[in-house]
Amino acid sequence: MGKNRKSPELRFIKRQGRSYSICLGTRPSWGSLYHFLLTISWWRFLALISAVYLAINAVFALLYLAGGNGIENAHPGDFGDAFFFSVQSMASIGYGAMYPSTRYANVLVVIEALVGFFIMAVATGLVFARFSLPTAKVMFSNFAVIAPYDGIPTLMFRAANQRGNFILEAQIKVSLVRNEITKEGDFMRRFYDLKLVRNESPAFSLTWTVMHQIDESSPFYNETAESLQEKVGELIVTLTGIDETISQSIHSRYSYISDEILWNMRFVDILSFTPDGKRVMNMSHFHDVLPLE
């Protein structure tokens, strides 16, 4: 099937699970900064840490220059020499070619050593925290489908564990979110929890077809593709469990907007067996769908 046709801003959450919402009127805090440093991409994290490191050394280089010729064997007024001396002092390299020769420069070296100690501790802690952060490697089908199953219209989508281990006590929760107008005329974005045929697995290792039967108790009852699109309908999927390798709780989120819920379609079968009875999963067709015959 083709790519998403609807603007991603209509999603409540991104495909990776982060919110598209914008929150105004809140104040940043140190806790928010820590969370930000843990959640940004690795290349942004490394670029930010490098920029802070270079900026601090540049500030100390200017402070060394402000004290006159306080660095022995450095060219007078040379920013480059002062910068490299700052790097050597902060990293405790101590080549010996340049060294502080005045009390002012020695005091700056003491201050810079303390600053470098704290920066190194914070950077090391952040790197360790990012590496040790438990994450799930779960793949969801690009589309959800609605098709008869055992004679009942059923909403279905696929999930797969991309790691070669088990997710123990795995649980999936699915909610339908859509725009509604109350009897008082107020607009609201309302959540409906969907009842699943099976919402937990003791050991999730390969694939999982999640199913919701559309009966009179379902929020999908009497809905059509057009009505769901008018209400900006979206499915929000949350999977939680315990990674058997690290014995820590992990989670994964996904979403399907109305254009990604395909009616009267079915998934291509990916399960087959070898002549000797071994089960084979052809993941190359994991996202493929076919129209009902």
PDB file of C-alpha atoms in Angstrom:
ATOM      1  CA  MET A   1       0.000   0.000   0.000  1.00  0.00           C
ATOM      2  CA  GLY A   2       1.007   3.608  -0.403  1.00  0.00           C
ATOM      3  CA  LYS A   3       2.396   6.057   2.103  1.00  0.00           C
ATOM      4  CA  ASN A   4       0.362   7.995   4.623  1.00  0.00           C
ATOM      5  CA  ARG A   5      -1.889  10.485   2.896  1.00  0.00           C
ATOM      6  CA  LYS A   6      -2.911  12.555   5.886  1.00  0.00           C
ATOM      7  CA  SER A   7      -0.861  15.266   7.490  1.00  0.00           C
ATOM      8  CA  PRO A   8       1.026  13.897  10.524  1.00  0.00           C
ATOM      9  CA  GLU A   9      -0.098  16.880  12.617  1.00  0.00           C
ATOM     10  CA  LEU A  10      -3.533  15.235  12.893  1.00  0.00           C
ATOM     11  CA  ARG A  11      -2.045  12.502  15.059  1.00  0.00           C
ATOM     12  CA  PHE A  12      -2.374  12.593  18.819  1.00  0.00           C
ATOM     13  CA  ILE A  13       0.999  10.833  19.066  1.00  0.00           C
ATOM     14  CA  LYS A  14       3.805  10.257  16.607  1.00  0.00           C
ATOM     15  CA  ARG A  15       4.459   6.846  15.128  1.00  0.00           C
ATOM     16  CA  GLN A  16       7.370   6.525  17.595  1.00  0.00           C
ATOM     17  CA  GLY A  17       5.045   7.254  20.490  1.00  0.00           C
ATOM     18  CA  ARG A  18       5.839  10.904  21.271  1.00  0.00           C
ATOM     19  CA  SER A  19       3.136  13.516  21.469  1.00  0.00           C
ATOM     20  CA  TYR A  20       2.357  15.972  18.667  1.00  0.00           C
ATOM     21  CA  SER A  21       0.625  18.277  21.142  1.00  0.00           C
ATOM     22  CA  ILE A  22       2.035  21.681  22.029  1.00  0.00           C
ATOM     23  CA  CYS A  23       1.763  22.724  25.670  1.00  0.00           C
ATOM     24  CA  LEU A  24       1.763  26.431  26.476  1.00  0.00           C
ATOM     25  CA  GLY A  25       2.093  28.173  29.814  1.00  0.00           C
ATOM     26  CA  THR A  26       4.498  25.723  31.441  1.00  0.00           C
ATOM     27  CA  ARG A  27       7.940  26.566  32.791  1.00  0.00           C
ATOM     28  CA  PRO A  28      11.040  24.486  32.095  1.00  0.00           C
ATOM     29  CA  SER A  29      12.819  22.868  35.038  1.00  0.00           C
ATOM     30  CA  TRP A  30      16.028  20.957  35.678  1.00  0.00           C
ATOM     31  CA  GLY A  31      13.974  17.763  35.593  1.00  0.00           C
ATOM     32  CA  SER A  32      12.751  18.709  32.126  1.00  0.00           C
ATOM     33  CA  LEU A  33      16.350  19.333  31.015  1.00  0.00           C
ATOM     34  CA  TYR A  34      17.408  15.894  32.270  1.00  0.00           C
ATOM     35  CA  HIS A  35      14.458  14.276  30.484  1.00  0.00           C
ATOM     36  CA  PHE A  36      15.297  16.231  27.333  1.00  0.00           C
ATOM     37  CA  LEU A  37      18.922  15.023  27.384  1.00  0.00           C
ATOM     38  CA  LEU A  38      17.770  11.430  27.789  1.00  0.00           C
ATOM     39  CA  THR A  39      15.242  11.497  24.967  1.00  0.00           C
ATOM     40  CA  ILE A  40      16.950  13.430  22.155  1.00  0.00           C
ATOM     41  CA  SER A  41      18.718  11.495  19.427  1.00  0.00           C
ATOM     42  CA  TRP A  42      22.320  10.392  19.905  1.00  0.00           C
ATOM     43  CA  TRP A  43      23.743  12.749  17.285  1.00  0.00           C
ATOM     44  CA  ARG A  44      21.970  15.728  18.877  1.00  0.00           C
ATOM     45  CA  PHE A  45      23.141  14.649  22.321  1.00  0.00           C
ATOM     46  CA  LEU A  46      26.781  14.337  21.205  1.00  0.00           C
ATOM     47  CA  ALA A  47      26.592  17.632  19.309  1.00  0.00           C
ATOM     48  CA  LEU A  48      25.167  19.410  22.364  1.00  0.00           C
ATOM     49  CA  ILE A  49      27.769  17.964  24.745  1.00  0.00           C
ATOM     50  CA  SER A  50      30.567  18.881  22.303  1.00  0.00           C
ATOM     51  CA  ALA A  51      29.224  22.420  21.907  1.00  0.00           C
ATOM     52  CA  VAL A  52      29.031  22.924  25.680  1.00  0.00           C
ATOM     53  CA  TYR A  53      32.566  21.560  26.126  1.00  0.00           C
ATOM     54  CA  LEU A  54      34.017  23.845  23.437  1.00  0.00           C
ATOM     55  CA  ALA A  55      32.081  26.858  24.728  1.00  0.00           C
ATOM     56  CA  ILE A  56      33.334  26.416  28.301  1.00  0.00           C
ATOM     57  CA  ASN A  57      36.930  26.100  27.112  1.00  0.00           C
ATOM     58  CA  ALA A  58      36.508  29.208  24.966  1.00  0.00           C
ATOM     59  CA  VAL A  59      35.214  31.150  28.003  1.00  0.00           C
ATOM     60  CA  PHE A  60      38.202  30.071  30.099  1.00  0.00           C
ATOM     61  CA  ALA A  61      40.552  30.949  27.245  1.00  0.00           C
ATOM     62  CA  LEU A  62      39.170  34.499  27.260  1.00  0.00           C
ATOM     63  CA  LEU A  63      39.560  34.644  31.040  1.00  0.00           C
ATOM     64  CA  TYR A  64      43.204  33.575  30.745  1.00  0.00           C
ATOM     65  CA  LEU A  65      43.809  36.285  28.137  1.00  0.00           C
ATOM     66  CA  ALA A  66      42.115  38.862  30.382  1.00  0.00           C
ATOM     67  CA  GLY A  67      44.788  38.281  33.019  1.00  0.00           C
ATOM     68  CA  GLY A  68      47.658  39.205  30.745  1.00  0.00           C
ATOM     69  CA  ASN A  69      50.571  36.882  30.003  1.00  0.00           C
ATOM     70  CA  GLY A  70      49.765  34.343  32.719  1.00  0.00           C
ATOM     71  CA  ILE A  71      50.572  31.241  30.648  1.00  0.00           C
ATOM     72  CA  GLU A  72      54.254  30.415  30.322  1.00  0.00           C
ATOM     73  CA  ASN A  73      55.490  29.540  26.793  1.00  0.00           C
ATOM     74  CA  ALA A  74      52.244  30.779  25.215  1.00  0.00           C
ATOM     75  CA  HIS A  75      52.224  33.496  22.580  1.00  0.00           C
ATOM     76  CA  PRO A  76      51.058  36.749  24.232  1.00  0.00           C
ATOM     77  CA  GLY A  77      47.409  37.489  23.403  1.00  0.00           C
ATOM     78  CA  ASP A  78      47.048  34.311  21.298  1.00  0.00           C
ATOM     79  CA  PHE A  79      43.536  32.878  21.705  1.00  0.00           C
ATOM     80  CA  GLY A  80      44.559  29.535  20.216  1.00  0.00           C
ATOM     81  CA  ASP A  81      47.275  28.930  22.807  1.00  0.00           C
ATOM     82  CA  ALA A  82      44.938  29.976  25.613  1.00  0.00           C
ATOM     83  CA  PHE A  83      42.202  27.682  24.307  1.00  0.00           C
ATOM     84  CA  PHE A  84      44.476  24.652  24.016  1.00  0.00           C
ATOM     85  CA  PHE A  85      45.900  25.368  27.479  1.00  0.00           C
ATOM     86  CA  SER A  86      42.325  25.406  28.784  1.00  0.00           C
ATOM     87  CA  VAL A  87      41.624  22.029  27.153  1.00  0.00           C
ATOM     88  CA  GLN A  88      44.777  20.559  28.712  1.00  0.00           C
ATOM     89  CA  SER A  89      43.860  21.943  32.133  1.00  0.00           C
ATOM     90  CA  MET A  90      40.244  20.772  32.038  1.00  0.00           C
ATOM     91  CA  ALA A  91      41.205  17.274  30.859  1.00  0.00           C
ATOM     92  CA  SER A  92      44.189  17.078  33.256  1.00  0.00           C
ATOM     93  CA  ILE A  93      46.461  16.201  30.335  1.00  0.00           C
ATOM     94  CA  GLY A  94      49.415  18.280  31.535  1.00  0.00           C
ATOM     95  CA  TYR A  95      51.877  18.129  28.622  1.00  0.00           C
ATOM     96  CA  GLY A  96      54.139  20.598  30.450  1.00  0.00           C
ATOM     97  CA  ALA A  97      54.918  22.871  27.487  1.00  0.00           C
ATOM     98  CA  MET A  98      52.514  25.518  28.829  1.00  0.00           C
ATOM     99  CA  TYR A  99      51.814  26.114  32.509  1.00  0.00           C
ATOM    100  CA  PRO A 100      50.362  28.913  34.676  1.00  0.00           C
ATOM    101  CA  SER A 101      52.926  31.476  35.779  1.00  0.00           C
ATOM    102  CA  THR A 102      50.827  33.936  37.788  1.00  0.00           C
ATOM    103  CA  ARG A 103      48.527  33.669  40.776  1.00  0.00           C
ATOM    104  CA  TYR A 104      45.581  34.759  38.621  1.00  0.00           C
ATOM    105  CA  ALA A 105      46.235  31.949  36.136  1.00  0.00           C
ATOM    106  CA  ASN A 106      46.677  29.384  38.922  1.00  0.00           C
ATOM    107  CA  VAL A 107      43.359  30.370  40.486  1.00  0.00           C
ATOM    108  CA  LEU A 108      41.665  29.948  37.093  1.00  0.00           C
ATOM    109  CA  VAL A 109      43.255  26.506  36.730  1.00  0.00           C
ATOM    110  CA  VAL A 110      41.786  25.475  40.101  1.00  0.00           C
ATOM    111  CA  ILE A 111      38.331  26.742  39.098  1.00  0.00           C
ATOM    112  CA  GLU A 112      38.548  25.070  35.704  1.00  0.00           C
ATOM    113  CA  ALA A 113      39.619  21.770  37.259  1.00  0.00           C
ATOM    114  CA  LEU A 114      36.501  21.825  39.450  1.00  0.00           C
ATOM    115  CA  VAL A 115      34.269  22.736  36.488  1.00  0.00           C
ATOM    116  CA  GLY A 116      35.830  19.962  34.410  1.00  0.00           C
ATOM    117  CA  PHE A 117      35.281  17.464  37.221  1.00  0.00           C
ATOM    118  CA  PHE A 118      31.563  18.234  37.388  1.00  0.00           C
ATOM    119  CA  ILE A 119      31.137  18.301  33.600  1.00  0.00           C
ATOM    120  CA  MET A 120      32.826  14.918  33.263  1.00  0.00           C
ATOM    121  CA  ALA A 121      30.642  13.446  36.023  1.00  0.00           C
ATOM    122  CA  VAL A 122      27.433  14.766  34.466  1.00  0.00           C
ATOM    123  CA  ALA A 123      28.369  13.677  30.933  1.00  0.00           C
ATOM    124  CA  THR A 124      29.380  10.201  32.113  1.00  0.00           C
ATOM    125  CA  GLY A 125      26.130   9.821  34.041  1.00  0.00           C
ATOM    126  CA  LEU A 126      24.039  10.906  31.060  1.00  0.00           C
ATOM    127  CA  VAL A 127      25.816   8.536  28.675  1.00  0.00           C
ATOM    128  CA  PHE A 128      25.368   5.625  31.101  1.00  0.00           C
ATOM    129  CA  ALA A 129      21.704   6.510  31.642  1.00  0.00           C
ATOM    130  CA  ARG A 130      21.064   6.622  27.893  1.00  0.00           C
ATOM    131  CA  PHE A 131      22.764   3.250  27.322  1.00  0.00           C
ATOM    132  CA  SER A 132      20.952   1.608  30.235  1.00  0.00           C
ATOM    133  CA  LEU A 133      17.522   3.015  29.322  1.00  0.00           C
ATOM    134  CA  PRO A 134      15.307  -0.034  28.613  1.00  0.00           C
ATOM    135  CA  THR A 135      13.687   0.128  25.183  1.00  0.00           C
ATOM    136  CA  ALA A 136      11.408  -2.159  23.216  1.00  0.00           C
ATOM    137  CA  LYS A 137      12.044  -3.191  19.623  1.00  0.00           C
ATOM    138  CA  VAL A 138       8.469  -3.814  18.510  1.00  0.00           C
ATOM    139  CA  MET A 139       7.267  -3.408  14.932  1.00  0.00           C
ATOM    140  CA  PHE A 140       3.638  -2.648  14.115  1.00  0.00           C
ATOM    141  CA  SER A 141       1.984  -3.137  10.737  1.00  0.00           C
ATOM    142  CA  ASN A 142       1.716   0.015   8.650  1.00  0.00           C
ATOM    143  CA  PHE A 143      -2.046  -0.397   8.468  1.00  0.00           C
ATOM    144  CA  ALA A 144      -4.934  -1.732  10.507  1.00  0.00           C
ATOM    145  CA  VAL A 145      -7.672  -3.577   8.619  1.00  0.00           C
ATOM    146  CA  ILE A 146     -11.363  -4.240   9.172  1.00  0.00           C
ATOM    147  CA  ALA A 147     -12.613  -7.553   7.794  1.00  0.00           C
ATOM    148  CA  PRO A 148     -14.931 -10.405   8.833  1.00  0.00           C
ATOM    149  CA  TYR A 149     -13.403 -12.929  11.243  1.00  0.00           C
ATOM    150  CA  ASP A 150     -15.566 -15.894  12.283  1.00  0.00           C
ATOM    151  CA  GLY A 151     -18.466 -14.027  10.701  1.00  0.00           C
ATOM    152  CA  ILE A 152     -17.971 -10.891  12.830  1.00  0.00           C
ATOM    153  CA  PRO A 153     -16.497  -7.602  11.502  1.00  0.00           C
ATOM    154  CA  THR A 154     -13.148  -7.326  13.230  1.00  0.00           C
ATOM    155  CA  LEU A 155     -10.501  -4.639  13.502  1.00  0.00           C
ATOM    156  CA  MET A 156      -7.011  -6.167  13.199  1.00  0.00           C
ATOM    157  CA  PHE A 157      -3.380  -5.093  13.125  1.00  0.00           C
ATOM    158  CA  ARG A 158      -0.065  -6.878  13.573  1.00  0.00           C
ATOM    159  CA  ALA A 159       2.754  -6.532  16.078  1.00  0.00           C
ATOM    160  CA  ALA A 160       6.143  -8.265  15.978  1.00  0.00           C
ATOM    161  CA  ASN A 161       9.019  -8.551  18.427  1.00  0.00           C
ATOM    162  CA  GLN A 162      12.124  -7.652  16.411  1.00  0.00           C
ATOM    163  CA  ARG A 163      14.532  -8.966  19.036  1.00  0.00           C
ATOM    164  CA  GLY A 164      15.328 -12.655  19.287  1.00  0.00           C
ATOM    165  CA  ASN A 165      14.092 -12.940  22.869  1.00  0.00           C
ATOM    166  CA  PHE A 166      10.789 -12.978  24.740  1.00  0.00           C
ATOM    167  CA  ILE A 167       8.722 -10.101  26.079  1.00  0.00           C
ATOM    168  CA  LEU A 168       7.241 -11.668  29.183  1.00  0.00           C
ATOM    169  CA  GLU A 169       3.732 -10.825  30.424  1.00  0.00           C
ATOM    170  CA  ALA A 170       3.149  -8.671  27.346  1.00  0.00           C
ATOM    171  CA  GLN A 171      -0.044  -6.628  27.371  1.00  0.00           C
ATOM    172  CA  ILE A 172      -1.628  -4.547  24.633  1.00  0.00           C
ATOM    173  CA  LYS A 173      -4.132  -1.772  25.150  1.00  0.00           C
ATOM    174  CA  VAL A 174      -5.926  -0.076  22.252  1.00  0.00           C
ATOM    175  CA  SER A 175      -7.975   3.109  22.416  1.00  0.00           C
ATOM    176  CA  LEU A 176     -10.030   4.902  19.801  1.00  0.00           C
ATOM    177  CA  VAL A 177      -9.764   8.686  19.928  1.00  0.00           C
ATOM    178  CA  ARG A 178     -12.221  10.845  18.010  1.00  0.00           C
ATOM    179  CA  ASN A 179     -13.687  14.337  18.000  1.00  0.00           C
ATOM    180  CA  GLU A 180     -17.129  14.722  19.544  1.00  0.00           C
ATOM    181  CA  ILE A 181     -19.532  17.492  20.420  1.00  0.00           C
ATOM    182  CA  THR A 182     -21.332  17.152  23.751  1.00  0.00           C
ATOM    183  CA  LYS A 183     -25.035  17.886  24.232  1.00  0.00           C
ATOM    184  CA  GLU A 184     -23.976  21.252  25.639  1.00  0.00           C
ATOM    185  CA  GLY A 185     -22.156  22.055  22.405  1.00  0.00           C
ATOM    186  CA  ASP A 186     -18.650  21.664  23.811  1.00  0.00           C
ATOM    187  CA  PHE A 187     -15.886  20.156  21.700  1.00  0.00           C
ATOM    188  CA  MET A 188     -13.854  17.330  23.182  1.00  0.00           C
ATOM    189  CA  ARG A 189     -11.393  14.667  22.084  1.00  0.00           C
ATOM    190  CA  ARG A 190     -12.848  11.499  23.623  1.00  0.00           C
ATOM    191  CA  PHE A 191     -11.045   8.201  24.319  1.00  0.00           C
ATOM    192  CA  TYR A 192     -12.717   4.798  24.038  1.00  0.00           C
ATOM    193  CA  ASP A 193     -10.942   1.661  25.239  1.00  0.00           C
ATOM    194  CA  LEU A 194     -11.396  -1.251  22.853  1.00  0.00           C
ATOM    195  CA  LYS A 195     -12.153  -4.752  24.087  1.00  0.00           C
ATOM    196  CA  LEU A 196      -9.667  -7.135  22.480  1.00  0.00           C
ATOM    197  CA  VAL A 197     -10.068 -10.814  21.685  1.00  0.00           C
ATOM    198  CA  ARG A 198      -6.716 -11.339  23.445  1.00  0.00           C
ATOM    199  CA  ASN A 199      -4.952  -8.486  25.182  1.00  0.00           C
ATOM    200  CA  GLU A 200      -2.042 -10.326  26.834  1.00  0.00           C
ATOM    201  CA  SER A 201       0.588 -12.913  26.023  1.00  0.00           C
ATOM    202  CA  PRO A 202       2.714 -14.757  28.593  1.00  0.00           C
ATOM    203  CA  ALA A 203       5.693 -14.838  26.205  1.00  0.00           C
ATOM    204  CA  PHE A 204       5.607 -12.587  23.126  1.00  0.00           C
ATOM    205  CA  SER A 205       8.390 -13.672  20.767  1.00  0.00           C
ATOM    206  CA  LEU A 206       7.310 -13.558  17.105  1.00  0.00           C
ATOM    207  CA  THR A 207       4.100 -11.945  15.840  1.00  0.00           C
ATOM    208  CA  TRP A 208       0.782 -11.017  17.359  1.00  0.00           C
ATOM    209  CA  THR A 209      -2.411 -10.242  15.452  1.00  0.00           C
ATOM    210  CA  VAL A 210      -4.423  -7.947  17.703  1.00  0.00           C
ATOM    211  CA  MET A 211      -8.192  -8.187  17.120  1.00  0.00           C
ATOM    212  CA  HIS A 212     -11.213  -6.199  18.233  1.00  0.00           C
ATOM    213  CA  GLN A 213     -14.686  -7.490  17.320  1.00  0.00           C
ATOM    214  CA  ILE A 214     -17.046  -4.771  16.136  1.00  0.00           C
ATOM    215  CA  ASP A 215     -20.381  -5.459  17.806  1.00  0.00           C
ATOM    216  CA  GLU A 216     -23.057  -3.236  19.344  1.00  0.00           C
ATOM    217  CA  SER A 217     -20.802  -2.447  22.320  1.00  0.00           C
ATOM    218  CA  SER A 218     -17.899  -1.328  20.112  1.00  0.00           C
ATOM    219  CA  PRO A 219     -17.240   2.379  19.452  1.00  0.00           C
ATOM    220  CA  PHE A 220     -16.697   1.333  15.822  1.00  0.00           C
ATOM    221  CA  TYR A 221     -20.315   0.174  15.563  1.00  0.00           C
ATOM    222  CA  ASN A 222     -22.106   2.012  12.712  1.00  0.00           C
ATOM    223  CA  GLU A 223     -18.875   3.835  11.853  1.00  0.00           C
ATOM    224  CA  THR A 224     -17.656   4.074   8.247  1.00  0.00           C
ATOM    225  CA  ALA A 225     -14.396   5.150   6.727  1.00  0.00           C
ATOM    226  CA  GLU A 226     -15.946   8.530   5.902  1.00  0.00           C
ATOM    227  CA  SER A 227     -17.473   9.145   9.334  1.00  0.00           C
ATOM    228  CA  LEU A 228     -14.251   8.160  11.081  1.00  0.00           C
ATOM    229  CA  GLN A 229     -12.302  10.567   8.907  1.00  0.00           C
ATOM    230  CA  GLU A 230     -14.736  13.398   9.679  1.00  0.00           C
ATOM    231  CA  LYS A 231     -14.234  12.772  13.404  1.00  0.00           C
ATOM    232  CA  VAL A 232     -10.427  12.653  12.957  1.00  0.00           C
ATOM    233  CA  GLY A 233     -10.437   9.158  14.406  1.00  0.00           C
ATOM    234  CA  GLU A 234      -7.166   7.649  15.602  1.00  0.00           C
ATOM    235  CA  LEU A 235      -6.176   4.337  17.171  1.00  0.00           C
ATOM    236  CA  ILE A 236      -3.590   4.572  19.954  1.00  0.00           C
ATOM    237  CA  VAL A 237      -1.772   1.326  20.743  1.00  0.00           C
ATOM    238  CA  THR A 238       0.308   0.711  23.865  1.00  0.00           C
ATOM    239  CA  LEU A 239       2.323  -2.460  24.466  1.00  0.00           C
ATOM    240  CA  THR A 240       4.012  -3.170  27.791  1.00  0.00           C
ATOM    241  CA  GLY A 241       5.955  -6.130  29.112  1.00  0.00           C
ATOM    242  CA  ILE A 242       9.172  -7.367  30.693  1.00  0.00           C
ATOM    243  CA  ASP A 243      12.286  -7.903  28.600  1.00  0.00           C
ATOM    244  CA  GLU A 244      13.608 -11.329  29.610  1.00  0.00           C
ATOM    245  CA  THR A 245      17.211 -10.351  28.843  1.00  0.00           C
ATOM    246  CA  ILE A 246      17.451  -7.347  31.159  1.00  0.00           C
ATOM    247  CA  SER A 247      14.466  -8.186  33.419  1.00  0.00           C
ATOM    248  CA  GLN A 248      13.126  -4.635  33.141  1.00  0.00           C
ATOM    249  CA  SER A 249       9.778  -3.255  32.072  1.00  0.00           C
ATOM    250  CA  ILE A 250       9.622  -1.982  28.504  1.00  0.00           C
ATOM    251  CA  HIS A 251       6.917  -0.316  26.470  1.00  0.00           C
ATOM    252  CA  SER A 252       6.132   0.691  22.926  1.00  0.00           C
ATOM    253  CA  ARG A 253       3.457   2.921  21.390  1.00  0.00           C
ATOM    254  CA  TYR A 254       1.970   3.341  17.951  1.00  0.00           C
ATOM    255  CA  SER A 255      -0.950   5.067  16.277  1.00  0.00           C
ATOM    256  CA  TYR A 256      -3.203   4.658  13.256  1.00  0.00           C
ATOM    257  CA  ILE A 257      -5.110   7.611  11.838  1.00  0.00           C
ATOM    258  CA  SER A 258      -8.305   7.081   9.844  1.00  0.00           C
ATOM    259  CA  ASP A 259      -6.498   6.854   6.474  1.00  0.00           C
ATOM    260  CA  GLU A 260      -4.430   3.978   7.857  1.00  0.00           C
ATOM    261  CA  ILE A 261      -7.485   1.926   8.887  1.00  0.00           C
ATOM    262  CA  LEU A 262      -8.396  -0.025   5.752  1.00  0.00           C
ATOM    263  CA  TRP A 263     -11.916  -1.383   5.375  1.00  0.00           C
ATOM    264  CA  ASN A 264     -12.710  -4.712   3.677  1.00  0.00           C
ATOM    265  CA  MET A 265      -9.050  -5.670   3.493  1.00  0.00           C
ATOM    266  CA  ARG A 266      -7.073  -8.551   4.995  1.00  0.00           C
ATOM    267  CA  PHE A 267      -3.436  -9.212   5.809  1.00  0.00           C
ATOM    268  CA  VAL A 268      -1.299 -11.430   3.629  1.00  0.00           C
ATOM    269  CA  ASP A 269      -0.522 -14.706   5.389  1.00  0.00           C
ATOM    270  CA  ILE A 270       3.086 -14.827   6.592  1.00  0.00           C
ATOM    271  CA  LEU A 271       3.008 -18.254   8.262  1.00  0.00           C
ATOM    272  CA  SER A 272       4.099 -21.389   6.450  1.00  0.00           C
ATOM    273  CA  PHE A 273       5.720 -24.734   7.229  1.00  0.00           C
ATOM    274  CA  THR A 274       8.729 -26.563   5.843  1.00  0.00           C
ATOM    275  CA  PRO A 275       8.411 -30.186   4.661  1.00  0.00           C
ATOM    276  CA  ASP A 276       9.814 -31.368   7.993  1.00  0.00           C
ATOM    277  CA  GLY A 277       7.172 -29.428   9.934  1.00  0.00           C
ATOM    278  CA  LYS A 278       9.171 -26.371  11.030  1.00  0.00           C
ATOM    279  CA  ARG A 279       7.284 -23.073  11.244  1.00  0.00           C
ATOM    280  CA  VAL A 280       8.439 -20.256   8.955  1.00  0.00           C
ATOM    281  CA  MET A 281       7.534 -16.559   9.352  1.00  0.00           C
ATOM    282  CA  ASN A 282       7.995 -14.530   6.147  1.00  0.00           C
ATOM    283  CA  MET A 283       8.382 -11.029   7.570  1.00  0.00           C
ATOM    284  CA  SER A 284       8.853  -9.505   4.108  1.00  0.00           C
ATOM    285  CA  HIS A 285       5.024  -9.552   3.799  1.00  0.00           C
ATOM    286  CA  PHE A 286       4.370  -8.318   7.340  1.00  0.00           C
ATOM    287  CA  HIS A 287       2.765  -5.044   6.162  1.00  0.00           C
ATOM    288  CA  ASP A 288       1.070  -6.364   2.998  1.00  0.00           C
ATOM    289  CA  VAL A 289      -2.716  -6.379   2.679  1.00  0.00           C
ATOM    290  CA  LEU A 290      -5.176  -7.688   0.072  1.00  0.00           C
ATOM    291  CA  PRO A 291      -8.784  -6.765  -0.734  1.00  0.00           C
ATOM    292  CA  LEU A 292     -11.469  -9.230   0.282  1.00  0.00           C
ATOM    293  CA  GLU A 293     -12.633 -11.522  -2.499  1.00  0.00           C
TER     294      GLU A 293
END
